[in-house]
JSON list of C-alpha atoms in Angstrom, two decimals:
[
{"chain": "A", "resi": 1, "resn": "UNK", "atom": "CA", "xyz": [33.00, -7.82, 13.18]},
{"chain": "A", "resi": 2, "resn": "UNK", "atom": "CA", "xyz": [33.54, -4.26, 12.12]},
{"chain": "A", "resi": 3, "resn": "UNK", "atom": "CA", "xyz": [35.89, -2.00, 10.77]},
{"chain": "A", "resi": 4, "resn": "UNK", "atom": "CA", "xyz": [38.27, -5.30, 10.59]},
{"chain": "A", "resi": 5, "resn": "UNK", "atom": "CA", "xyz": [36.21, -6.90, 8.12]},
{"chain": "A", "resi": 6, "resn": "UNK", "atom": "CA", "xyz": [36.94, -3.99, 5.59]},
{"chain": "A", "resi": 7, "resn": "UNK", "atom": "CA", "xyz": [38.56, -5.22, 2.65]},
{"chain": "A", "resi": 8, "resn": "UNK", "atom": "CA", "xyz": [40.75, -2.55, 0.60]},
{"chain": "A", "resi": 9, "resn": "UNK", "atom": "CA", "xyz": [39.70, -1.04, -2.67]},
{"chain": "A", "resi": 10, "resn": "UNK", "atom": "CA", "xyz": [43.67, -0.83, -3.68]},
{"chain": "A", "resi": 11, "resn": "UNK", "atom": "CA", "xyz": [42.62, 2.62, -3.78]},
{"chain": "A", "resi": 12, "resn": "UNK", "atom": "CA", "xyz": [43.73, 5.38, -1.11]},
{"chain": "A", "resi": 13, "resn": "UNK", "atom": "CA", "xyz": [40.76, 7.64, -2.25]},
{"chain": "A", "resi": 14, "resn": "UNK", "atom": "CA", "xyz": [38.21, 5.59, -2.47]},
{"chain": "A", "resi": 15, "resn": "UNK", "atom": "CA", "xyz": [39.15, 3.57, 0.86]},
{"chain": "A", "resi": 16, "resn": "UNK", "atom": "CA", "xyz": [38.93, 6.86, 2.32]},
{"chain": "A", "resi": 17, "resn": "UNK", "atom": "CA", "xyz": [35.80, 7.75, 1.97]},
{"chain": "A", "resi": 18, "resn": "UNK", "atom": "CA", "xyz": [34.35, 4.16, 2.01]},
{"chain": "A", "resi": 19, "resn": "UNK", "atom": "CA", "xyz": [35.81, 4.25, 5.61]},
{"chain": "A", "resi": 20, "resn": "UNK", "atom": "CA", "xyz": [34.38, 7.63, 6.57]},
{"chain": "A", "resi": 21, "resn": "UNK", "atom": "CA", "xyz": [30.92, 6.21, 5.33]},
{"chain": "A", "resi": 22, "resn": "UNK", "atom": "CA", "xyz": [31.34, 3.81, 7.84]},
{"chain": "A", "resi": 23, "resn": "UNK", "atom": "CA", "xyz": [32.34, 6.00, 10.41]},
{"chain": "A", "resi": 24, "resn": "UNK", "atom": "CA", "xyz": [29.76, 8.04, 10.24]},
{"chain": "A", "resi": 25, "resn": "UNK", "atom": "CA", "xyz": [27.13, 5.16, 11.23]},
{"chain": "A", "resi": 26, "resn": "UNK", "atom": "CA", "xyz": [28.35, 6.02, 14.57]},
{"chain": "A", "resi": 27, "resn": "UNK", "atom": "CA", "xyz": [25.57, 8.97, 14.62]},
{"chain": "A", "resi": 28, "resn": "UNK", "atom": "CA", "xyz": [22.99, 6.66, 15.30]},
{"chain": "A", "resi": 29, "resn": "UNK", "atom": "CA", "xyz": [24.15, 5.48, 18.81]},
{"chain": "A", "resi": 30, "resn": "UNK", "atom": "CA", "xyz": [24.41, 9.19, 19.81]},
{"chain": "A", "resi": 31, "resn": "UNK", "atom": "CA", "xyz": [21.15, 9.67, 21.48]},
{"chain": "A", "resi": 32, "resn": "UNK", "atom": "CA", "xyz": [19.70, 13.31, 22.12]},
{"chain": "A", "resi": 33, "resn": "UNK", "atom": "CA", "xyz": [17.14, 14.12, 24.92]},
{"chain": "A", "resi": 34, "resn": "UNK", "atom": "CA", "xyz": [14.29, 14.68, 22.24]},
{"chain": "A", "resi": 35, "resn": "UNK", "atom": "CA", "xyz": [12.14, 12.15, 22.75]},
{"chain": "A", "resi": 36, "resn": "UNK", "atom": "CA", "xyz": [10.47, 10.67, 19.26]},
{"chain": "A", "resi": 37, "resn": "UNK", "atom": "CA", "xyz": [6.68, 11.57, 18.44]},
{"chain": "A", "resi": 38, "resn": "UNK", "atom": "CA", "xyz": [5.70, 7.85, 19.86]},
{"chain": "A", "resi": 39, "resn": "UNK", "atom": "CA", "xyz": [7.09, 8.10, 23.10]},
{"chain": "A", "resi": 40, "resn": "UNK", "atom": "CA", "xyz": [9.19, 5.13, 22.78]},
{"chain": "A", "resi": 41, "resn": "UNK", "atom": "CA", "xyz": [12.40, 6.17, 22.67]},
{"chain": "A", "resi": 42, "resn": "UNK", "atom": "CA", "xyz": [14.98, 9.40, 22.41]},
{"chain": "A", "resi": 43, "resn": "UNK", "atom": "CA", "xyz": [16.16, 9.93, 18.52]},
{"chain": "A", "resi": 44, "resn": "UNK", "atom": "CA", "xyz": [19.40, 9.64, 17.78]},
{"chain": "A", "resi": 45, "resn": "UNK", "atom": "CA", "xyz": [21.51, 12.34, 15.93]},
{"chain": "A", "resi": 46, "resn": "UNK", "atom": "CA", "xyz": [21.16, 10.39, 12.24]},
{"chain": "A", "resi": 47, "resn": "UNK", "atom": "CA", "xyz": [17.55, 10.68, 12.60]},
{"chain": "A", "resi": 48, "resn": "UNK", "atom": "CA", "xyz": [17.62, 14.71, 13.72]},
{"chain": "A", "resi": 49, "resn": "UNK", "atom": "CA", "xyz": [20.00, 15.31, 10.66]},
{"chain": "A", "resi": 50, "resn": "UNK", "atom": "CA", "xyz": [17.70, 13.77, 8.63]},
{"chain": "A", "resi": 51, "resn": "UNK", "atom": "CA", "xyz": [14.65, 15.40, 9.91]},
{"chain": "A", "resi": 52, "resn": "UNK", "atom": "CA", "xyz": [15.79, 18.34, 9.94]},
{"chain": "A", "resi": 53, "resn": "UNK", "atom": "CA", "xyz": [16.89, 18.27, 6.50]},
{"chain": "A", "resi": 54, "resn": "UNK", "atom": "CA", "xyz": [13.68, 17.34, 5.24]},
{"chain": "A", "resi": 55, "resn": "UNK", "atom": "CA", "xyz": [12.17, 20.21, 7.11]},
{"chain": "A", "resi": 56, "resn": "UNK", "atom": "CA", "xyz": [14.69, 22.58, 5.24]},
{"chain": "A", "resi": 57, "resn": "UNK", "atom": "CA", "xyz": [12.43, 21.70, 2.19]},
{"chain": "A", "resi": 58, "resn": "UNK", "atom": "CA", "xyz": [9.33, 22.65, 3.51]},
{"chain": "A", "resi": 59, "resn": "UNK", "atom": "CA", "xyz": [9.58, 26.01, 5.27]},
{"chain": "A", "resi": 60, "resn": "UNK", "atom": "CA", "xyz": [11.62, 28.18, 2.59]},
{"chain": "A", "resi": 61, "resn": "UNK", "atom": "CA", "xyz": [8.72, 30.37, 1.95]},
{"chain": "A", "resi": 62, "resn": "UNK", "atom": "CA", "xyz": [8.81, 31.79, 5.93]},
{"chain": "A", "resi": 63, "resn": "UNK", "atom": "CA", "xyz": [12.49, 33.16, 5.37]},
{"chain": "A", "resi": 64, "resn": "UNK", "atom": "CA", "xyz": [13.42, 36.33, 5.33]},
{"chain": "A", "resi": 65, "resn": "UNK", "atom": "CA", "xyz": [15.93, 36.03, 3.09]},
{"chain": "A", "resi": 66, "resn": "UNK", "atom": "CA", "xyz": [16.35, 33.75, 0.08]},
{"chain": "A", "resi": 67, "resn": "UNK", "atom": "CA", "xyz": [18.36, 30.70, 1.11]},
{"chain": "A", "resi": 68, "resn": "UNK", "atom": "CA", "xyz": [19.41, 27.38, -1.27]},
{"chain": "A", "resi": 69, "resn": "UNK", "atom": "CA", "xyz": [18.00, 24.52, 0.24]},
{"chain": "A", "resi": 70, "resn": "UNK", "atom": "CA", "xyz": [20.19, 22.22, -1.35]},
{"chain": "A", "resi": 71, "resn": "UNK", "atom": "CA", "xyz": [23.05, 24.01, 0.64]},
{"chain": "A", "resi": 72, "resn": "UNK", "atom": "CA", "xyz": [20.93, 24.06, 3.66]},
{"chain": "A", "resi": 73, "resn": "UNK", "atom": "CA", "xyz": [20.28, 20.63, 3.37]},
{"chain": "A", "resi": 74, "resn": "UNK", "atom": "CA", "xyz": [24.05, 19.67, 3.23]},
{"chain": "A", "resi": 75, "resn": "UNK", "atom": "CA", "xyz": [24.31, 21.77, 6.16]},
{"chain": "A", "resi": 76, "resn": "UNK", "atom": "CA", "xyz": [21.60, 20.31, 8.08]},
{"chain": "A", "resi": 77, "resn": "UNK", "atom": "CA", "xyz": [22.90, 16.56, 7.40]},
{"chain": "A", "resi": 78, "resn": "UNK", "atom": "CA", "xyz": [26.39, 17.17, 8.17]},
{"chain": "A", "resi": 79, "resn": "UNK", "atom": "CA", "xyz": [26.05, 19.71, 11.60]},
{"chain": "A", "resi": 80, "resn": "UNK", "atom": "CA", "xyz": [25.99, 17.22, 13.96]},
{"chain": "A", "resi": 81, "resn": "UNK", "atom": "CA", "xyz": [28.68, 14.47, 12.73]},
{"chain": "A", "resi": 82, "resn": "UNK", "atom": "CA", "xyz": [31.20, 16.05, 15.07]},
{"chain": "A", "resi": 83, "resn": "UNK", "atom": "CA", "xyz": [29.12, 14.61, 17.98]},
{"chain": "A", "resi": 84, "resn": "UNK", "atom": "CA", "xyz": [30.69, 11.10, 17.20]},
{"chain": "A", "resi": 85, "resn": "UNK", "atom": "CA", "xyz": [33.39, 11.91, 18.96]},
{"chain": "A", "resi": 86, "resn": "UNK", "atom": "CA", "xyz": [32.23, 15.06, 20.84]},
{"chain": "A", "resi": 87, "resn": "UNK", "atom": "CA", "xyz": [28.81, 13.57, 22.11]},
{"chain": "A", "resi": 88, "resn": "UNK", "atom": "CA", "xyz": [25.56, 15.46, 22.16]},
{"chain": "A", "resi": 89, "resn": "UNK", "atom": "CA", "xyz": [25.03, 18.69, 24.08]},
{"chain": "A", "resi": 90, "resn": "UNK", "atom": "CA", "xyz": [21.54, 19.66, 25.16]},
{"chain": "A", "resi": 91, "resn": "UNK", "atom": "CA", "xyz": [20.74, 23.03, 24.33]},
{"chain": "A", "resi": 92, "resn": "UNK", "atom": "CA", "xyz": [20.13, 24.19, 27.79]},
{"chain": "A", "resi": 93, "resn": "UNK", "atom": "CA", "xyz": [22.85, 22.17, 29.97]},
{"chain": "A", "resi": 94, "resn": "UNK", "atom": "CA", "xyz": [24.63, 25.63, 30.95]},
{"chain": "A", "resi": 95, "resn": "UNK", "atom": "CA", "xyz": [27.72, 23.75, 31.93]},
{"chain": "A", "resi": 96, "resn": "UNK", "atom": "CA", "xyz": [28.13, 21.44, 29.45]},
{"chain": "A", "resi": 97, "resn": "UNK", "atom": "CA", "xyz": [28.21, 24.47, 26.80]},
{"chain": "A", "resi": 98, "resn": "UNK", "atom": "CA", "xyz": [30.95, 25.83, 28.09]},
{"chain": "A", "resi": 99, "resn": "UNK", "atom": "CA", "xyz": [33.68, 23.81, 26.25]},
{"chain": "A", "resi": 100, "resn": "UNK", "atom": "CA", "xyz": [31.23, 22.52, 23.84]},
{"chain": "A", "resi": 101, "resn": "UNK", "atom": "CA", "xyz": [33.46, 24.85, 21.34]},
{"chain": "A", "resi": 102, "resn": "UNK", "atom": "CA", "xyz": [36.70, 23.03, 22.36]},
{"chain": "A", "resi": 103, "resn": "UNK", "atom": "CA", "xyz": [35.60, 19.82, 22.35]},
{"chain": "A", "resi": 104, "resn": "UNK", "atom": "CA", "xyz": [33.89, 20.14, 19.04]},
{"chain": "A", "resi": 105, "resn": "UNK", "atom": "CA", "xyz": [36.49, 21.65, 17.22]},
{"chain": "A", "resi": 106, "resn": "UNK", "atom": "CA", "xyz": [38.61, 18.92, 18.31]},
{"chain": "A", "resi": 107, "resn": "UNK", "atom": "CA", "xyz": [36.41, 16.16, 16.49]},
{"chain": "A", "resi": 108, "resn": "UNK", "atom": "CA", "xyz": [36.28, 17.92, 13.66]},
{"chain": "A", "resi": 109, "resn": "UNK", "atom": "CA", "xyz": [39.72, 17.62, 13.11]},
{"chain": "A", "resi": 110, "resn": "UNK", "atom": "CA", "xyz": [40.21, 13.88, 13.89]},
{"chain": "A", "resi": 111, "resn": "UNK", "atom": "CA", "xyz": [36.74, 13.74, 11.77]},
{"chain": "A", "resi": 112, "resn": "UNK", "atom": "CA", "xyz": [37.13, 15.70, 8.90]},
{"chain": "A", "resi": 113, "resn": "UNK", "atom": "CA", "xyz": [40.93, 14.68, 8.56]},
{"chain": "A", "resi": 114, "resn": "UNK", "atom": "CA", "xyz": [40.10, 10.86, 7.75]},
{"chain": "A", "resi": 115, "resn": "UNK", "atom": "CA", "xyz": [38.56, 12.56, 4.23]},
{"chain": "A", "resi": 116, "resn": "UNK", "atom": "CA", "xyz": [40.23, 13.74, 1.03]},
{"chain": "A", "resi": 117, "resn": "UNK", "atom": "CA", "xyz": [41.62, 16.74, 1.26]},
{"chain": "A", "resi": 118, "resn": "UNK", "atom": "CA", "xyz": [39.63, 18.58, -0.14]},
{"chain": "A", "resi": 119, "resn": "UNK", "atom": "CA", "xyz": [36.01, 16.80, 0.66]},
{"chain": "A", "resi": 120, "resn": "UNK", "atom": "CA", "xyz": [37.01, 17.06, 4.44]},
{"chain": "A", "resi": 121, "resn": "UNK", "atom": "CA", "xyz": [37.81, 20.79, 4.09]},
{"chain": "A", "resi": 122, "resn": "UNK", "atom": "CA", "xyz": [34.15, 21.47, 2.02]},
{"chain": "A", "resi": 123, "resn": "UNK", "atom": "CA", "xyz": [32.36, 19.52, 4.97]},
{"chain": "A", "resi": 124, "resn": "UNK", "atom": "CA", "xyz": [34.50, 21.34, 7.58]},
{"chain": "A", "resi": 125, "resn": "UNK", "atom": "CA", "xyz": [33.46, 24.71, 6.15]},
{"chain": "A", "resi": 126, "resn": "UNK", "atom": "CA", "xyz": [29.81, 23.93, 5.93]},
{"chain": "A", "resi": 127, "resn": "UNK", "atom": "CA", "xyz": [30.05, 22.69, 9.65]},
{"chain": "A", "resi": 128, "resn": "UNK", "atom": "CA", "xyz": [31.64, 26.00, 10.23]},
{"chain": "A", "resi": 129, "resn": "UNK", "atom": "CA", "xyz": [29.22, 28.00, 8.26]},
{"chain": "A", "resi": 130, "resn": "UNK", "atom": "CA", "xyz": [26.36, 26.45, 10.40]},
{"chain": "A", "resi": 131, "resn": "UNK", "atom": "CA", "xyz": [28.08, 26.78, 13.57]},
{"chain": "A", "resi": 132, "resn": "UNK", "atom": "CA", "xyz": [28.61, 30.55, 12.82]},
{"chain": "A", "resi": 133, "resn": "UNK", "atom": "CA", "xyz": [25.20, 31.10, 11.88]},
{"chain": "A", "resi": 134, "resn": "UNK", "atom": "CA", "xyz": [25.66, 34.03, 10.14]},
{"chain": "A", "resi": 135, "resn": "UNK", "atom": "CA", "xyz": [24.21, 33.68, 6.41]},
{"chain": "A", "resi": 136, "resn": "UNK", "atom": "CA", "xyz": [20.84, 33.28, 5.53]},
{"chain": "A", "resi": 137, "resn": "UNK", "atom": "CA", "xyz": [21.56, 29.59, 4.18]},
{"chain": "A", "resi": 138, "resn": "UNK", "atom": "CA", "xyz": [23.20, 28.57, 7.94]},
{"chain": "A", "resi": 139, "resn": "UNK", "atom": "CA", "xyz": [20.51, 30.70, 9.65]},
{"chain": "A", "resi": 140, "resn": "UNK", "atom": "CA", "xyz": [17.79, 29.19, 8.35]},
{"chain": "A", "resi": 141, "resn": "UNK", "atom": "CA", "xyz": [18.78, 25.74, 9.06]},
{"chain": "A", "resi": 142, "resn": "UNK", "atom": "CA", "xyz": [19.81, 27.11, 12.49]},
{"chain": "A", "resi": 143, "resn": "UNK", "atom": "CA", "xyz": [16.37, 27.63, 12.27]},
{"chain": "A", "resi": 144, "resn": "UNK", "atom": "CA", "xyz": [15.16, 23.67, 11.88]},
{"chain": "A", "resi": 145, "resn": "UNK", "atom": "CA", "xyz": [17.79, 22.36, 14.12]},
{"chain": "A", "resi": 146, "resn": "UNK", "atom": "CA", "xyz": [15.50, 24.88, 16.49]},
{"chain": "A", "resi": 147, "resn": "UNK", "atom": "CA", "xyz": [12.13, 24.07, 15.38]},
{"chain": "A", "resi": 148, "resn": "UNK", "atom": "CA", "xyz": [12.58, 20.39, 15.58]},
{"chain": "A", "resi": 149, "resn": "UNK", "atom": "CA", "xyz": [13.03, 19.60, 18.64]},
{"chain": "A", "resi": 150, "resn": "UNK", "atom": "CA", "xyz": [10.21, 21.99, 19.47]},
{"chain": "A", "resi": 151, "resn": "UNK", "atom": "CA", "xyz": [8.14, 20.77, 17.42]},
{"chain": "A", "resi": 152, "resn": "UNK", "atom": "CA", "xyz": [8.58, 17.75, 19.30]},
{"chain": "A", "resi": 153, "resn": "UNK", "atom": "CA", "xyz": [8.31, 18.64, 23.06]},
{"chain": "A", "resi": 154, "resn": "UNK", "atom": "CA", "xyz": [5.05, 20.31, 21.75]},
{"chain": "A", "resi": 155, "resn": "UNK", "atom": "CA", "xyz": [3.63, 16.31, 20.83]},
{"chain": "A", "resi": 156, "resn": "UNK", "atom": "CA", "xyz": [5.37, 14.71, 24.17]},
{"chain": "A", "resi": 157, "resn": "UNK", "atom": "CA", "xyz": [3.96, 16.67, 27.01]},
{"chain": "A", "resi": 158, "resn": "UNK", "atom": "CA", "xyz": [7.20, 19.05, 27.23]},
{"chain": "A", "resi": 159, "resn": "UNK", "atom": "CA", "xyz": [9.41, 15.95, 27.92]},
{"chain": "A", "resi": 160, "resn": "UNK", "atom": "CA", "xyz": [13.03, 17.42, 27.46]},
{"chain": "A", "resi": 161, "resn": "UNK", "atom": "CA", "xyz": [12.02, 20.53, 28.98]},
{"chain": "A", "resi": 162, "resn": "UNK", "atom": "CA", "xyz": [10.39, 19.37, 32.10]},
{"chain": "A", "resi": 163, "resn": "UNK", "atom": "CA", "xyz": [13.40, 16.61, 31.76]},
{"chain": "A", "resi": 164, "resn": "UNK", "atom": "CA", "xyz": [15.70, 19.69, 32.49]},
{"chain": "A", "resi": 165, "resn": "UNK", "atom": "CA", "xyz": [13.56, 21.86, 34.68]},
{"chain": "A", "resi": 166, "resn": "UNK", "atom": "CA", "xyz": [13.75, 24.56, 31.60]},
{"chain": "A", "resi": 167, "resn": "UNK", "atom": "CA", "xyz": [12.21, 28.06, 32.05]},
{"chain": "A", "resi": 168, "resn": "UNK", "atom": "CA", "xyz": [10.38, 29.50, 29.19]},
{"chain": "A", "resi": 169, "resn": "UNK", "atom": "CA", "xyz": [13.16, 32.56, 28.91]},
{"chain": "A", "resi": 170, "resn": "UNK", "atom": "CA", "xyz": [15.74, 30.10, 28.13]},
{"chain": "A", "resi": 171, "resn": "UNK", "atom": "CA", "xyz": [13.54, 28.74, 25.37]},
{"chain": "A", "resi": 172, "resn": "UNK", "atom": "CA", "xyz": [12.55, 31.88, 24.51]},
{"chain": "A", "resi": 173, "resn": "UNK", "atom": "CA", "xyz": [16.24, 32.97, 24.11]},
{"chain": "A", "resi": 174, "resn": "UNK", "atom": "CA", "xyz": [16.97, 29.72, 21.74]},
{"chain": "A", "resi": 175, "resn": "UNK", "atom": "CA", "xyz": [14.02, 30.07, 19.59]},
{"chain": "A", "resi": 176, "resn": "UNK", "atom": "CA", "xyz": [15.16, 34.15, 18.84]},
{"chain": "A", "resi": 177, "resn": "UNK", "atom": "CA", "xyz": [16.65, 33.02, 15.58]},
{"chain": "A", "resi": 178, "resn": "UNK", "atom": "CA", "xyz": [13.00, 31.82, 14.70]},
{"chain": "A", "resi": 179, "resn": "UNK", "atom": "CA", "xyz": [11.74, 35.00, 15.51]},
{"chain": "A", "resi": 180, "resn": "UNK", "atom": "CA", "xyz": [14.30, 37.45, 13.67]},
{"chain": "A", "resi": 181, "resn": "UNK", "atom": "CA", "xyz": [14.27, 34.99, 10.38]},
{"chain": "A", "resi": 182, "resn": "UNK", "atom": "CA", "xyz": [10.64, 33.09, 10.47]},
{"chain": "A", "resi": 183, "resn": "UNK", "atom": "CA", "xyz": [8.40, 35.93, 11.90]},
{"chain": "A", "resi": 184, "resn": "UNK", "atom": "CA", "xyz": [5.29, 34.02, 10.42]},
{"chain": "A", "resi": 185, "resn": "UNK", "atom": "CA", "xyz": [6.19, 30.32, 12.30]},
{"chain": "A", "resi": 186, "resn": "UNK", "atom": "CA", "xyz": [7.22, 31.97, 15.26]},
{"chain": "A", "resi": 187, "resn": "UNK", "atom": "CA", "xyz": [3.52, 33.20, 16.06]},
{"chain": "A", "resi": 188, "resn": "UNK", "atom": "CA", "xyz": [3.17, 29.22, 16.44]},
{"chain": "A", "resi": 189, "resn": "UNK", "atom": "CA", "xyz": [6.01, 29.32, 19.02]},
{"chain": "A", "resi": 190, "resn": "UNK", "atom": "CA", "xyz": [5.04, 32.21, 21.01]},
{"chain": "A", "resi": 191, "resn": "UNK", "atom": "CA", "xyz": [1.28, 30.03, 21.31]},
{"chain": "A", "resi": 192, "resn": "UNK", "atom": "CA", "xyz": [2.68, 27.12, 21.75]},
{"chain": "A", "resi": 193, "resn": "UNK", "atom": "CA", "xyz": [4.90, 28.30, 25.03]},
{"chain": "A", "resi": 194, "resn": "UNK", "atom": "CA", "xyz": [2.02, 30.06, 26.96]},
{"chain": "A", "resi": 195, "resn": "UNK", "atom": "CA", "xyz": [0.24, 26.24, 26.58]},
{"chain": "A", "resi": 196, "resn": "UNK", "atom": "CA", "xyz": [3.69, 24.31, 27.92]},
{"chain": "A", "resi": 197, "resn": "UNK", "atom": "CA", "xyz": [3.90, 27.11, 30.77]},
{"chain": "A", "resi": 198, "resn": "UNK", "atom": "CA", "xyz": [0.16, 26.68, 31.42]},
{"chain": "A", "resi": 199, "resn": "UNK", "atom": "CA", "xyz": [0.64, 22.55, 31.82]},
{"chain": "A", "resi": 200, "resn": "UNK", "atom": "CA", "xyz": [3.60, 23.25, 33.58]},
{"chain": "A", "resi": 201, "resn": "UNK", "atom": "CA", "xyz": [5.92, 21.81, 30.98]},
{"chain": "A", "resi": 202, "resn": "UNK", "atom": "CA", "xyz": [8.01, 24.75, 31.40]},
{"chain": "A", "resi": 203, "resn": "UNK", "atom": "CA", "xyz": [8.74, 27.06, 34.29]},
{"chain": "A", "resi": 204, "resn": "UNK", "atom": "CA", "xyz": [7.61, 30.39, 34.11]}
]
């Protein structure tokens, strides 16, 4: 059962991206170290891109900048669809970053290349935009990608970070982008880090 079973349109295009449809249910056997809000298991990446997405709707007014959350939103859905083949990173394995670049850029192009032409190349370039993080649109869903996962360790007792053995600089460093482009939310974040390093959820 599978990819097998696939029966042919009769049309190159449209097989195409019937294919990569399929492929891309692959995101939700890529687990992340967030852990969900119940406790009962760590999300998968389908379920952070969506998340996150929907978060994109909700916190436009704490920009700095205007953004278009409908871009934002593409960008937030289609970041982490690379990790198919490239697997998920956490944010604060120091080693594992290191060819995180390499081995992403990779996966984009077997990824990306299974598309159209041109559909792979306006995915690509949104996946590129993100990763570069340097318009408002791809900071400020930088921004959710950030506050998600946060958000979370915040409701389960600092799991990922006390997971890791994280220190609160490290955090502190990741969650920047928050405070240069959401001022307002990152208040929340600076409160929200003296509590973790008072339970001990995060090193000092």
């Amino acid at each position: 059962m599978g990819m097998e079973d696939f029966m042919t349109s009769g049309k190159s295009r449209l097989d195409q991206q019937l294919k990569f449809s399929a492929e891309i249910d692959k995101m939700t056997g890529i687990l992340r170290r967030t852990l969900l809000v119940d406790h009962s298991r760590r999300e998968n990446d389908a379920e952070h891109s969506w998340h996150i997405a929907v978060m994109a709707m909700l916190f436009e007014e704490y920009a700095k900048e205007p953004v278009n959350v409908s871009r934002v939103a593409e960008m937030c859905v289609v970041h982490d669809l690379v990790e198919i083949y490239a697997g998920d990173t956490f944010a604060y394995d120091v080693s594992g970053n290191q060819d995180k670049a390499e081995r992403e850029a990779a996966a984009a192009d077997k990824l990306f290349s299974q598309l159209p032409e041109e559909q792979g190349r306006r995915i690509r370039e949104l996946w590129e935009e993100f990763d570069a993080m340097e318009t408002a649109d791809a900071k400020y869903a930088a921004c959710m990608d950030r506050l998600q996962p946060f958000l979370h360790n915040t409701l389960t007792q600092g799991h990922t970070w006390v997971e890791g053995g994280t220190a609160r600089a490290a955090v502190e460093k990741r969650m920047s982008l928050i405070k240069e482009f959401m001022p307002e939310v990152y208040g929340w974040i600076s409160d929200n880090l003296d509590r973790a390093v008072e339970n001990g959820w995060l090193k000092p």
